[in-house]
Coordinates of C-alpha atoms and ligand atoms in Angstrom, one line a residue:
M220 CA -1.8 78.0 -32.4
T221 CA -1.3 78.0 -28.6
Q222 CA -2.6 80.8 -26.4
P223 CA -1.5 80.2 -22.8
A224 CA -1.1 84.0 -22.5
H225 CA -4.7 84.8 -23.2
W226 CA -6.1 83.3 -20.0
S227 CA -4.5 86.1 -18.0
R228 CA -7.4 88.1 -19.1
H229 CA -9.5 86.2 -16.6
L230 CA -7.5 87.6 -13.8
D231 CA -8.2 90.8 -11.8
A232 CA -5.9 93.7 -12.9
G233 CA -2.5 93.4 -11.3
V234 CA -2.7 89.6 -10.5
D235 CA 0.4 87.8 -11.7
P236 CA -0.5 84.7 -13.8
D237 CA 2.5 82.9 -12.3
S238 CA 1.0 83.3 -8.8
I239 CA -1.9 81.0 -9.7
D240 CA -1.2 77.5 -8.5
L241 CA -4.2 75.4 -9.3
L242 CA -3.0 72.4 -7.3
R243 CA -2.0 74.3 -4.2
R244 CA -4.8 72.7 -2.1
V245 CA -3.9 69.2 -3.3
S246 CA -7.4 67.8 -3.4
L247 CA -11.0 68.9 -3.2
P248 CA -11.8 66.9 -0.1
A249 CA -8.8 68.3 1.8
A250 CA -9.9 71.9 0.8
W251 CA -13.5 71.3 1.7
V252 CA -12.7 70.0 5.1
A253 CA -10.3 72.9 5.7
N254 CA -13.2 75.3 4.8
W255 CA -15.8 73.5 7.0
T256 CA -13.3 73.4 9.9
R257 CA -12.4 77.1 9.6
E258 CA -16.0 78.3 9.4
P259 CA -18.2 75.6 11.1
H260 CA -21.2 77.9 11.5
R261 CA -21.4 79.0 7.9
Q262 CA -24.5 77.9 6.0
V263 CA -23.4 75.8 3.1
L264 CA -26.3 73.7 1.6
R265 CA -30.0 73.9 1.6
D266 CA -32.1 71.4 -0.3
V267 CA -35.9 70.9 -0.9
H268 CA -36.3 69.6 2.6
G269 CA -35.7 73.2 3.6
T270 CA -33.0 73.1 6.4
W271 CA -29.5 74.5 6.1
S272 CA -26.5 72.3 6.6
T273 CA -23.5 74.2 8.1
G274 CA -19.8 73.4 7.7
A275 CA -19.9 71.6 11.0
D276 CA -22.9 69.5 9.9
L277 CA -21.1 68.5 6.6
L278 CA -17.9 67.7 8.5
A279 CA -19.8 65.4 10.9
R280 CA -22.1 63.8 8.3
T281 CA -19.4 63.1 5.8
T282 CA -17.1 61.6 8.5
E283 CA -20.0 59.4 9.6
V284 CA -20.9 58.3 6.1
A285 CA -17.2 57.6 5.2
A286 CA -17.0 55.4 8.4
R287 CA -20.1 53.5 7.2
F288 CA -18.6 53.0 3.8
A289 CA -15.4 51.8 5.4
G290 CA -17.3 49.5 7.8
A291 CA -19.0 47.9 4.8
G292 CA -15.6 47.1 3.4
L293 CA -15.2 49.9 0.8
G294 CA -11.7 51.2 0.6
R295 CA -9.4 53.5 -1.3
G296 CA -9.7 53.1 -5.1
D297 CA -12.9 51.1 -4.9
R298 CA -15.6 52.3 -7.3
V299 CA -19.0 53.2 -6.2
L300 CA -22.1 54.1 -8.3
L301 CA -23.8 57.3 -7.1
S302 CA -27.3 58.2 -8.4
G303 CA -30.1 60.5 -7.2
R304 CA -31.9 63.8 -7.6
P305 CA -30.0 66.8 -6.2
S306 CA -30.1 66.8 -2.4
T307 CA -27.9 67.4 0.5
A308 CA -27.8 63.7 1.3
L309 CA -26.5 63.0 -2.3
V310 CA -23.8 65.6 -1.9
V311 CA -22.8 64.2 1.5
A312 CA -22.5 60.7 0.0
H313 CA -20.3 62.1 -2.8
C314 CA -18.1 64.1 -0.4
A315 CA -17.7 61.2 2.0
A316 CA -16.7 58.9 -0.9
F317 CA -14.0 61.4 -1.9
R318 CA -12.8 61.8 1.6
L319 CA -12.3 58.1 1.9
G320 CA -10.6 57.8 -1.5
L321 CA -13.4 56.0 -3.3
V322 CA -13.9 56.5 -7.0
V323 CA -17.4 57.9 -7.7
V324 CA -19.2 56.7 -10.8
P325 CA -22.1 59.3 -11.3
V326 CA -25.2 57.8 -12.9
N327 CA -28.3 59.4 -14.3
D328 CA -31.2 58.5 -12.0
A329 CA -33.6 58.2 -15.0
Y330 CA -31.6 55.4 -16.5
S331 CA -33.2 52.1 -17.6
R332 CA -31.9 48.8 -16.3
R333 CA -30.0 48.3 -19.6
E334 CA -28.3 51.7 -19.3
L335 CA -27.3 51.0 -15.7
E336 CA -26.0 47.5 -16.6
V337 CA -23.8 48.9 -19.4
I338 CA -22.0 51.1 -16.9
A339 CA -21.9 48.5 -14.1
D340 CA -20.4 45.9 -16.4
D341 CA -17.7 48.2 -17.5
A342 CA -16.9 50.0 -14.2
R343 CA -17.2 46.9 -12.0
P344 CA -18.2 48.9 -8.9
V345 CA -18.0 47.3 -5.5
G346 CA -20.8 49.4 -4.1
A347 CA -23.8 51.6 -5.1
V348 CA -25.6 54.5 -3.5
L349 CA -28.9 54.6 -5.4
E350 CA -31.9 56.7 -4.6
R351 CA -34.4 54.8 -6.8
A352 CA -35.5 51.5 -5.1
E353 CA -35.9 49.9 -8.5
M354 CA -32.2 50.7 -9.3
R355 CA -31.2 49.1 -6.0
K356 CA -33.1 45.9 -7.0
W357 CA -31.2 45.9 -10.4
A358 CA -27.9 46.4 -8.6
T359 CA -28.6 43.5 -6.4
A360 CA -29.3 41.3 -9.4
M361 CA -26.0 42.5 -10.9
G362 CA -24.2 41.2 -7.8
L363 CA -22.9 44.5 -6.3
R364 CA -21.6 43.9 -2.8
V365 CA -22.7 47.1 -1.0
I366 CA -26.0 48.7 -1.9
T367 CA -27.7 51.6 -0.1
G368 CA -30.0 54.6 -0.6
V369 CA -28.7 58.2 -0.6
E370 CA -28.9 58.4 3.2
V371 CA -26.2 55.7 3.2
D372 CA -28.1 53.7 5.8
L373 CA -25.4 51.1 6.2
P374 CA -24.7 49.8 9.7
A375 CA -22.5 52.1 11.8
P376 CA -19.1 50.6 12.5
G377 CA -18.8 49.0 16.0
A378 CA -17.4 51.0 19.0
G379 CA -13.9 49.4 18.7
A380 CA -13.6 49.7 14.9
P381 CA -10.6 51.7 13.8
S382 CA -11.5 55.1 12.1
P383 CA -10.7 55.1 8.4
T384 CA -8.0 57.4 7.1
L385 CA -9.6 60.4 5.5
D386 CA -8.6 63.4 3.3
D387 CA -5.1 62.2 2.3
V388 CA -5.6 61.4 -1.4
S389 CA -2.9 62.8 -3.6
S390 CA -3.7 64.9 -6.8
H391 CA -2.8 61.9 -8.9
E392 CA -5.3 59.4 -7.4
P393 CA -8.5 58.7 -9.3
A394 CA -11.6 60.5 -8.1
L395 CA -14.4 60.3 -10.7
L396 CA -15.4 57.9 -13.4
P397 CA -18.2 59.5 -15.4
Y398 CA -19.4 57.7 -18.6
T399 CA -19.5 59.3 -22.0
S400 CA -19.9 57.8 -25.5
G401 CA -17.9 58.3 -28.6
T402 CA -19.0 57.5 -32.1
T403 CA -19.0 53.8 -31.3
G404 CA -22.1 54.4 -29.0
R405 CA -20.6 52.2 -26.3
P406 CA -20.1 54.4 -23.2
K407 CA -16.5 54.8 -21.9
G408 CA -15.5 55.7 -18.4
A409 CA -13.4 58.9 -18.3
L410 CA -11.1 58.5 -15.4
L411 CA -10.5 61.9 -13.7
S412 CA -8.0 62.4 -10.9
H413 CA -8.4 64.6 -7.8
G414 CA -6.0 67.0 -9.4
N415 CA -8.1 67.3 -12.6
L416 CA -11.2 68.2 -10.6
L417 CA -9.3 70.6 -8.3
A418 CA -7.4 72.4 -11.0
S419 CA -10.6 73.1 -13.0
A420 CA -12.6 74.2 -9.9
E421 CA -9.8 76.5 -8.8
A422 CA -9.6 78.0 -12.3
I423 CA -13.4 78.6 -12.3
L424 CA -13.2 80.3 -8.8
V425 CA -10.5 82.7 -10.1
A426 CA -12.2 83.5 -13.4
W427 CA -15.7 84.0 -12.0
R428 CA -14.6 85.8 -8.7
W429 CA -16.5 83.1 -6.7
T430 CA -16.3 84.0 -3.0
P431 CA -17.7 82.7 0.3
A432 CA -20.3 85.5 0.0
D433 CA -21.9 83.8 -3.1
R434 CA -25.1 81.7 -3.0
L435 CA -25.7 79.6 -6.0
I436 CA -29.1 78.4 -7.3
L437 CA -28.3 74.9 -8.4
C438 CA -31.0 72.9 -10.2
L439 CA -28.8 71.0 -12.6
P440 CA -28.5 67.2 -12.3
L441 CA -25.5 66.2 -10.2
F442 CA -24.4 63.3 -12.4
H443 CA -22.8 65.5 -15.1
M444 CA -19.8 67.9 -15.0
H445 CA -22.0 71.0 -15.1
G446 CA -23.9 70.4 -11.9
L447 CA -21.2 68.4 -10.2
G448 CA -17.8 69.6 -11.4
V449 CA -18.8 73.2 -11.6
G450 CA -21.8 73.6 -9.2
V451 CA -21.1 71.4 -6.3
H452 CA -17.3 71.3 -6.4
G453 CA -17.0 75.0 -7.0
T454 CA -19.4 75.9 -4.2
L455 CA -17.6 73.8 -1.6
L456 CA -14.2 74.8 -2.7
A457 CA -15.1 78.5 -2.6
G458 CA -16.5 78.0 0.9
A459 CA -19.7 79.5 -0.5
S460 CA -23.3 78.2 -0.3
A461 CA -25.9 76.6 -2.7
L462 CA -29.6 76.1 -2.8
L463 CA -30.2 72.7 -4.3
L464 CA -33.4 72.3 -6.2
D465 CA -34.3 68.8 -7.2
R466 CA -35.4 69.8 -10.7
F467 CA -35.6 72.9 -12.8
D468 CA -38.6 75.1 -12.2
A469 CA -38.6 78.6 -13.6
E470 CA -40.9 80.0 -10.9
L471 CA -38.8 78.6 -8.1
V472 CA -35.5 79.8 -9.6
L473 CA -37.0 83.3 -10.0
S474 CA -38.2 83.4 -6.4
E475 CA -34.8 82.4 -5.1
A476 CA -33.2 85.0 -7.4
A477 CA -35.4 87.6 -5.7
D478 CA -34.1 86.5 -2.3
E479 CA -30.4 86.0 -1.3
A480 CA -29.0 84.1 -4.2
T481 CA -26.1 85.6 -6.2
M482 CA -25.5 83.1 -9.0
F483 CA -27.3 80.8 -11.4
F484 CA -25.8 78.2 -13.8
G485 CA -28.0 76.7 -16.5
V486 CA -28.2 75.1 -19.9
P487 CA -29.7 77.2 -22.7
T488 CA -33.1 75.4 -22.5
M489 CA -33.4 76.7 -18.9
Y490 CA -32.6 80.2 -20.0
S491 CA -35.1 80.0 -22.9
R492 CA -37.8 79.2 -20.3
L493 CA -36.7 81.8 -17.8
V494 CA -36.7 84.6 -20.3
D495 CA -40.4 84.1 -21.0
A496 CA -41.5 83.5 -17.4
P497 CA -43.3 86.1 -15.4
G498 CA -40.9 87.9 -13.1
A499 CA -37.9 87.2 -15.4
E500 CA -36.5 90.6 -14.5
R501 CA -35.6 89.2 -11.1
M502 CA -32.6 87.6 -12.8
S503 CA -31.1 91.1 -12.8
R504 CA -30.5 90.8 -9.1
L505 CA -28.0 88.0 -9.5
R506 CA -24.3 88.9 -9.6
F507 CA -23.4 86.2 -12.1
C508 CA -25.2 83.8 -14.5
A509 CA -23.4 81.2 -16.7
S510 CA -24.6 79.0 -19.5
G511 CA -23.0 75.9 -21.0
S512 CA -23.3 72.3 -22.1
A513 CA -24.9 73.4 -25.4
P514 CA -24.7 76.5 -27.6
L515 CA -26.5 79.6 -26.3
S516 CA -27.8 81.4 -29.4
P517 CA -26.8 85.0 -29.7
D518 CA -30.5 85.8 -30.1
L519 CA -31.3 84.2 -26.7
H520 CA -28.2 85.9 -25.2
D521 CA -29.5 89.3 -26.3
R522 CA -33.1 88.6 -25.3
I523 CA -31.9 87.8 -21.7
A524 CA -29.9 90.9 -21.6
A525 CA -32.9 93.0 -22.7
R526 CA -35.5 91.3 -20.6
C527 CA -33.6 90.2 -17.5
G528 CA -30.7 92.7 -17.5
Q529 CA -28.1 89.9 -17.4
R530 CA -25.1 89.5 -19.7
I531 CA -24.9 85.7 -19.5
V532 CA -21.3 84.3 -19.3
E533 CA -21.2 81.4 -21.8
R534 CA -18.6 78.8 -21.1
Y535 CA -17.5 75.5 -22.6
G536 CA -16.6 72.2 -21.0
M537 CA -16.5 68.4 -21.4
T538 CA -16.7 65.3 -19.3
E539 CA -13.0 64.5 -20.0
T540 CA -11.7 68.0 -19.3
V541 CA -14.1 69.6 -16.8
M542 CA -14.2 73.3 -18.0
L543 CA -12.2 74.6 -20.9
T544 CA -13.1 78.2 -21.8
S545 CA -15.3 81.0 -20.5
N546 CA -16.2 84.5 -21.5
P547 CA -14.4 86.9 -19.1
Y548 CA -16.0 88.2 -15.9
D549 CA -14.6 91.7 -16.6
G550 CA -14.6 92.6 -20.3
D551 CA -16.4 91.6 -23.4
R552 CA -19.0 88.8 -23.0
R553 CA -19.5 88.0 -26.6
P554 CA -22.7 86.3 -27.8
G555 CA -21.9 83.3 -30.0
S556 CA -18.5 82.8 -28.4
V557 CA -17.5 80.4 -25.5
G558 CA -14.8 82.8 -24.5
I559 CA -11.1 82.4 -23.6
A560 CA -9.3 79.4 -22.2
F561 CA -9.6 79.1 -18.4
P562 CA -6.4 79.6 -16.3
G563 CA -4.1 76.6 -16.8
V564 CA -5.8 75.5 -20.0
D565 CA -3.8 75.5 -23.3
L566 CA -6.0 75.4 -26.4
R567 CA -5.1 75.1 -30.1
L568 CA -6.8 74.2 -33.4
D569 CA -5.7 71.3 -35.6
P570 CA -4.3 73.1 -38.7
T571 CA -6.2 70.9 -41.1
S572 CA -9.6 70.1 -39.4
S573 CA -9.8 73.0 -37.0
E574 CA -10.7 70.5 -34.2
I575 CA -10.2 72.1 -30.8
E576 CA -7.3 70.4 -28.9
V577 CA -6.5 71.1 -25.3
R578 CA -4.0 70.3 -22.6
G579 CA -3.7 71.2 -18.9
P580 CA -4.0 69.9 -15.4
N581 CA -7.7 69.6 -15.9
V582 CA -7.5 67.1 -18.7
F583 CA -8.2 63.4 -17.8
G584 CA -5.7 60.6 -18.1
G585 CA -7.7 58.2 -20.2
Y586 CA -10.7 55.9 -20.5
L587 CA -11.0 53.0 -18.1
D588 CA -9.5 49.8 -19.7
R589 CA -9.7 51.4 -23.2
P590 CA -6.1 52.0 -24.3
E591 CA -7.0 52.2 -28.0
A592 CA -9.9 54.7 -27.4
T593 CA -7.5 56.7 -25.1
A594 CA -4.7 56.8 -27.7
E595 CA -7.2 57.9 -30.4
S596 CA -8.4 60.7 -28.2
F597 CA -5.0 62.3 -27.8
T598 CA -2.6 63.7 -30.5
T599 CA 0.8 62.1 -30.7
D600 CA 2.2 65.2 -28.8
G601 CA -0.3 64.7 -26.0
W602 CA -3.1 67.1 -26.6
F603 CA -6.7 65.9 -26.0
R604 CA -8.9 66.0 -29.1
T605 CA -12.3 67.4 -28.1
G606 CA -14.3 66.4 -31.2
D607 CA -15.5 70.0 -31.5
I608 CA -14.6 72.2 -34.4
G609 CA -13.6 75.7 -33.5
A610 CA -12.4 79.1 -34.6
V611 CA -10.2 81.4 -32.5
D612 CA -9.9 85.1 -33.1
D613 CA -6.9 87.3 -32.4
D614 CA -8.1 88.0 -28.8
G615 CA -8.2 84.3 -28.0
Y616 CA -12.0 84.1 -28.1
V617 CA -13.2 80.6 -29.1
A618 CA -16.3 79.9 -31.2
I619 CA -17.6 76.4 -31.6
V620 CA -18.5 76.1 -35.3
G621 CA -19.2 72.4 -35.6
R622 CA -18.7 68.9 -34.3
A623 CA -16.4 66.2 -35.6
K624 CA -18.2 63.7 -33.4
E625 CA -21.7 62.3 -34.0
L626 CA -23.6 63.8 -31.1
I627 CA -27.0 65.3 -30.5
I628 CA -27.3 67.8 -27.7
S629 CA -30.9 68.0 -26.4
G630 CA -31.6 70.3 -23.5
G631 CA -27.9 70.1 -22.5
Y632 CA -28.0 66.3 -22.5
N633 CA -25.9 64.3 -24.9
V634 CA -27.5 61.7 -27.1
Y635 CA -25.4 59.4 -29.2
P636 CA -27.2 58.5 -32.4
R637 CA -25.6 55.1 -32.6
E638 CA -27.1 53.9 -29.2
V639 CA -30.7 54.9 -30.3
E640 CA -30.2 53.5 -33.9
D641 CA -29.0 50.1 -32.5
L642 CA -32.2 49.8 -30.4
L643 CA -34.5 50.8 -33.4
R644 CA -32.7 48.4 -35.7
A645 CA -33.3 45.5 -33.2
Q646 CA -37.1 45.9 -33.6
P647 CA -38.9 43.4 -35.8
G648 CA -39.5 44.6 -39.4
V649 CA -36.9 47.4 -39.2
V650 CA -34.4 47.2 -42.0
D651 CA -32.2 50.1 -40.9
A652 CA -32.5 53.3 -38.9
A653 CA -30.7 56.7 -38.6
V654 CA -31.1 59.2 -35.8
V655 CA -30.3 62.9 -36.1
G656 CA -30.9 66.1 -34.2
A657 CA -33.5 68.4 -35.7
P658 CA -33.1 72.1 -34.7
S659 CA -35.4 73.3 -31.9
P660 CA -35.6 76.7 -30.3
E661 CA -36.3 75.3 -26.9
W662 CA -34.2 72.1 -26.8
G663 CA -31.4 73.1 -29.2
E664 CA -31.9 69.8 -31.0
I665 CA -34.5 67.1 -30.7
V666 CA -33.9 63.5 -31.4
T667 CA -35.5 62.5 -34.7
A668 CA -35.5 59.0 -36.2
F669 CA -35.6 57.9 -39.8
V670 CA -36.7 54.2 -40.1
E671 CA -36.3 52.0 -43.2
A672 CA -39.3 49.7 -42.9
G673 CA -42.3 48.5 -44.9
P674 CA -45.7 50.0 -44.5
E675 CA -46.9 47.1 -42.4
V676 CA -44.5 48.0 -39.6
D677 CA -46.1 50.2 -36.9
L678 CA -43.4 52.9 -36.3
D679 CA -45.0 54.2 -33.1
A680 CA -44.6 50.7 -31.7
V681 CA -41.0 50.5 -32.9
V682 CA -40.2 53.8 -31.1
A683 CA -42.1 52.8 -28.0
A684 CA -40.2 49.5 -27.8
A685 CA -36.8 51.2 -28.2
S686 CA -37.7 54.0 -25.8
A687 CA -38.4 51.5 -23.0
E688 CA -34.7 50.9 -23.0
L689 CA -33.7 54.5 -23.0
A690 CA -33.7 57.4 -20.5
P691 CA -36.5 59.9 -21.5
Y692 CA -34.1 62.5 -23.0
K693 CA -32.8 60.0 -25.6
R694 CA -36.2 59.0 -26.9
P695 CA -37.0 60.0 -30.5
R696 CA -39.6 62.8 -30.4
A697 CA -40.3 62.4 -34.1
V698 CA -40.2 59.4 -36.5
H699 CA -40.3 59.2 -40.3
R700 CA -40.6 56.2 -42.5
V701 CA -38.2 56.1 -45.5
D702 CA -37.8 53.7 -48.4
A703 CA -34.1 53.9 -48.3
L704 CA -31.6 55.8 -46.1
P705 CA -29.1 58.0 -48.0
R706 CA -25.8 56.2 -48.3
N707 CA -22.3 57.0 -49.5
A708 CA -20.3 54.9 -51.9
M709 CA -19.1 52.7 -49.0
G710 CA -22.8 52.0 -48.0
K711 CA -22.5 54.1 -44.9
V712 CA -25.6 56.1 -43.9
V713 CA -25.0 59.8 -44.5
R714 CA -27.0 61.4 -41.6
G715 CA -26.3 64.9 -42.9
E716 CA -28.5 64.2 -46.0
L717 CA -31.6 63.5 -43.9
P718 CA -34.1 66.3 -43.9
T719 CA -34.3 67.8 -40.4
S720 CA -36.6 70.8 -40.9
Ligands
MLC1076 C1 -36.4 66.3 -20.2 N1 -37.0 65.7 -21.3 C2 -36.2 65.9 -22.3 C3 -35.0 66.5 -21.8 N2 -35.2 66.7 -20.5 N3 -36.2 65.5 -23.6 C4 -35.2 65.8 -24.4 N4 -34.1 66.4 -24.0 C5 -34.0 66.8 -22.7 N5 -32.9 67.3 -22.2 C6 -38.3 65.1 -21.5 C7 -39.0 64.8 -20.2 O1 -38.7 63.5 -19.9 C8 -40.5 64.9 -20.7 O2 -40.8 63.8 -21.4 C9 -40.5 66.1 -21.6 O3 -39.1 66.1 -22.1 C10 -40.8 67.4 -21.0 O4 -40.2 67.5 -19.7 P1 -40.0 68.8 -18.9 O5 -40.6 68.7 -17.6 O6 -40.4 70.0 -19.8 O7 -38.4 68.8 -18.9 P2 -37.6 69.1 -17.6 O8 -37.7 67.9 -16.7 O9 -38.0 70.4 -17.1 O10 -36.1 69.0 -18.2 C11 -35.6 70.0 -19.0 C12 -34.2 70.4 -18.4 C13 -33.4 69.1 -18.3 C14 -33.6 71.4 -19.4 C15 -34.3 71.0 -17.1 O11 -33.3 68.5 -19.6 C16 -32.0 69.3 -17.7 O12 -31.8 69.3 -16.5 N6 -31.0 69.5 -18.6 C17 -29.6 69.7 -18.1 C18 -28.7 68.6 -18.6 C19 -27.3 68.8 -18.0 O13 -27.0 69.1 -16.9 N7 -26.3 68.7 -18.9 C20 -24.9 68.9 -18.5 C21 -24.0 67.9 -19.2 S1 -22.3 68.2 -18.7 P3 -42.3 63.1 -21.4 O14 -42.2 62.0 -22.4 O15 -42.5 62.7 -20.0 O16 -43.2 64.2 -21.8 C22 -21.6 68.9 -20.1 C23 -20.3 69.5 -20.0 C24 -20.5 71.0 -19.9 O17 -22.2 68.9 -21.2 O18 -19.9 71.7 -20.7 O19 -21.3 71.4 -19.1
AMP1077 P1 -20.0 65.9 -22.4 O1 -19.0 65.1 -23.0 O2 -21.3 65.3 -22.1 O3 -19.5 66.6 -21.2 O4 -20.4 67.1 -23.5 C1 -19.4 67.9 -23.9 C2 -19.8 68.6 -25.2 O5 -20.8 69.5 -25.0 C3 -18.6 69.4 -25.8 O6 -17.7 68.6 -26.4 C4 -19.4 70.3 -26.7 O7 -19.7 69.7 -27.9 C5 -20.7 70.6 -25.9 N1 -20.7 71.8 -25.2 C6 -20.4 72.1 -23.9 N2 -20.5 73.4 -23.7 C7 -20.9 74.0 -24.9 C8 -21.1 75.4 -25.3 N3 -21.1 76.4 -24.4 N4 -21.5 75.6 -26.6 C9 -21.5 74.5 -27.4 N5 -21.3 73.3 -27.1 C10 -21.0 73.0 -25.8

């Protein structure tokens, strides 16, 4: 079942679908620079430090930072780790890297040394822009050649140094290498091209009527597609503006909503906090609110509509594909549905398993150095297998009804059971362990561990030791001792048989 025709429903009445050329602007950095040059005085970004950066500021700062990268020996195609809390400096480093043709590897700033090492070993970056001093120390021990904080305080190139070539990457060149895990637990780098990122951002702009007049409240982390591929890339491509908050704070979001902001993007956990916060009705002033990364329950959708006067637009995306579907801007925003394929995206269901399969200019080329994993993730006729089980109705609305992949989504962050289980299993006295997501109204799912171990084993100590190796969101919030884990005839643990409520 293919529905390329359905996405025309995202367009304003009278717009010809054939007139939409998602790669017209070639690359994000070329389009950003064109915007900044055309409107140098426009306010673009404000962060927690309180001052606005204009188009002219961003043009100057990214040119300067790109020259510093080049002066340190970084060049086209080199990979650079990028990690920090949301800030203008972090966005400047990201944009500068793109302008120079570096491949950005976004990294969670809460990662442990082990988590950083797994990525660095696989991505083999030449450089790293890391906000946390501790991470910079780890990167030094890992032998990275160029290491700096988010201000990119590298020496400025000398007066006679040639200026690097900027903004001439083609759509096919690699741009971003975010890490994501499959069932194997070992993170894989998804290599996205400039064209993939541009095509998705353009489709979002069209579908959500994103214009230069918009001001986004952006408090999502910038190391995942939601905050980066939608929030930052969309804002800069639209020539619009964003308020960057370095963390989610309901009170702050609501005070910005009462001011000049027009848009908010969040994960369902954020909406579940906003709806109960004093002043939640201020959300009604926003032109547009979107939710994604995890399922938004119809109940929460309806509560937000009733309390905040907002019909949230739920959308669906993935690291490997940027954004895939969205409820329409005009028309029915259906609770429990992730909407219709974005412009340019073809979507179908596998006839046997109902797995959602997609193709389009937004879909990545493959995993870095993993030909087998790449081959497995595509069908023989070239469609990407999302690992999500879906249902599509006659109007082209998609509902996600299950997952073929072993994945827990907690507060919009993905946790792969295998990674946590391996660490629990490595603790003394532990015979085996299984990790599942228990339902939670606030977090969607919470990480819950079942540990096969004798009564003499202190389970809190086991969890504490495993947790020291894990970013906070992956840590088990509950642990249960079991005599034996449920297994199938092959001896494989059947996670679905563990009690989660
Ligand atoms: C924080 N904690 C979490 C957690 N976030 N635990 C489980 N799951 C999470 N997601 C921990 C904290 O470390 C702390 O632990 C305790 O929970 C309470 O912290 P908090 O202050 O209440 O949490 P907060 O910092 O406010 O974080 C909640 C949140 C955050 C919802 C703002 O999780 C968040 O930013 N989520 C967004 C993730 C995201 O951007 N996903 C997009 C993926 S891209 P302790 O032990 O200190 O008490 C993608 C594609 C797509 O999926 O479609 O978008
Ligand atoms: P990631 O690979 O980290 O980008 O996570 C992508 C996964 O998040 C998807 O494959 C889905 O399982 C899930 N996801 C994203 N958006 C939604 C949504 N709106 N509803 C349900 N699941 C979602």
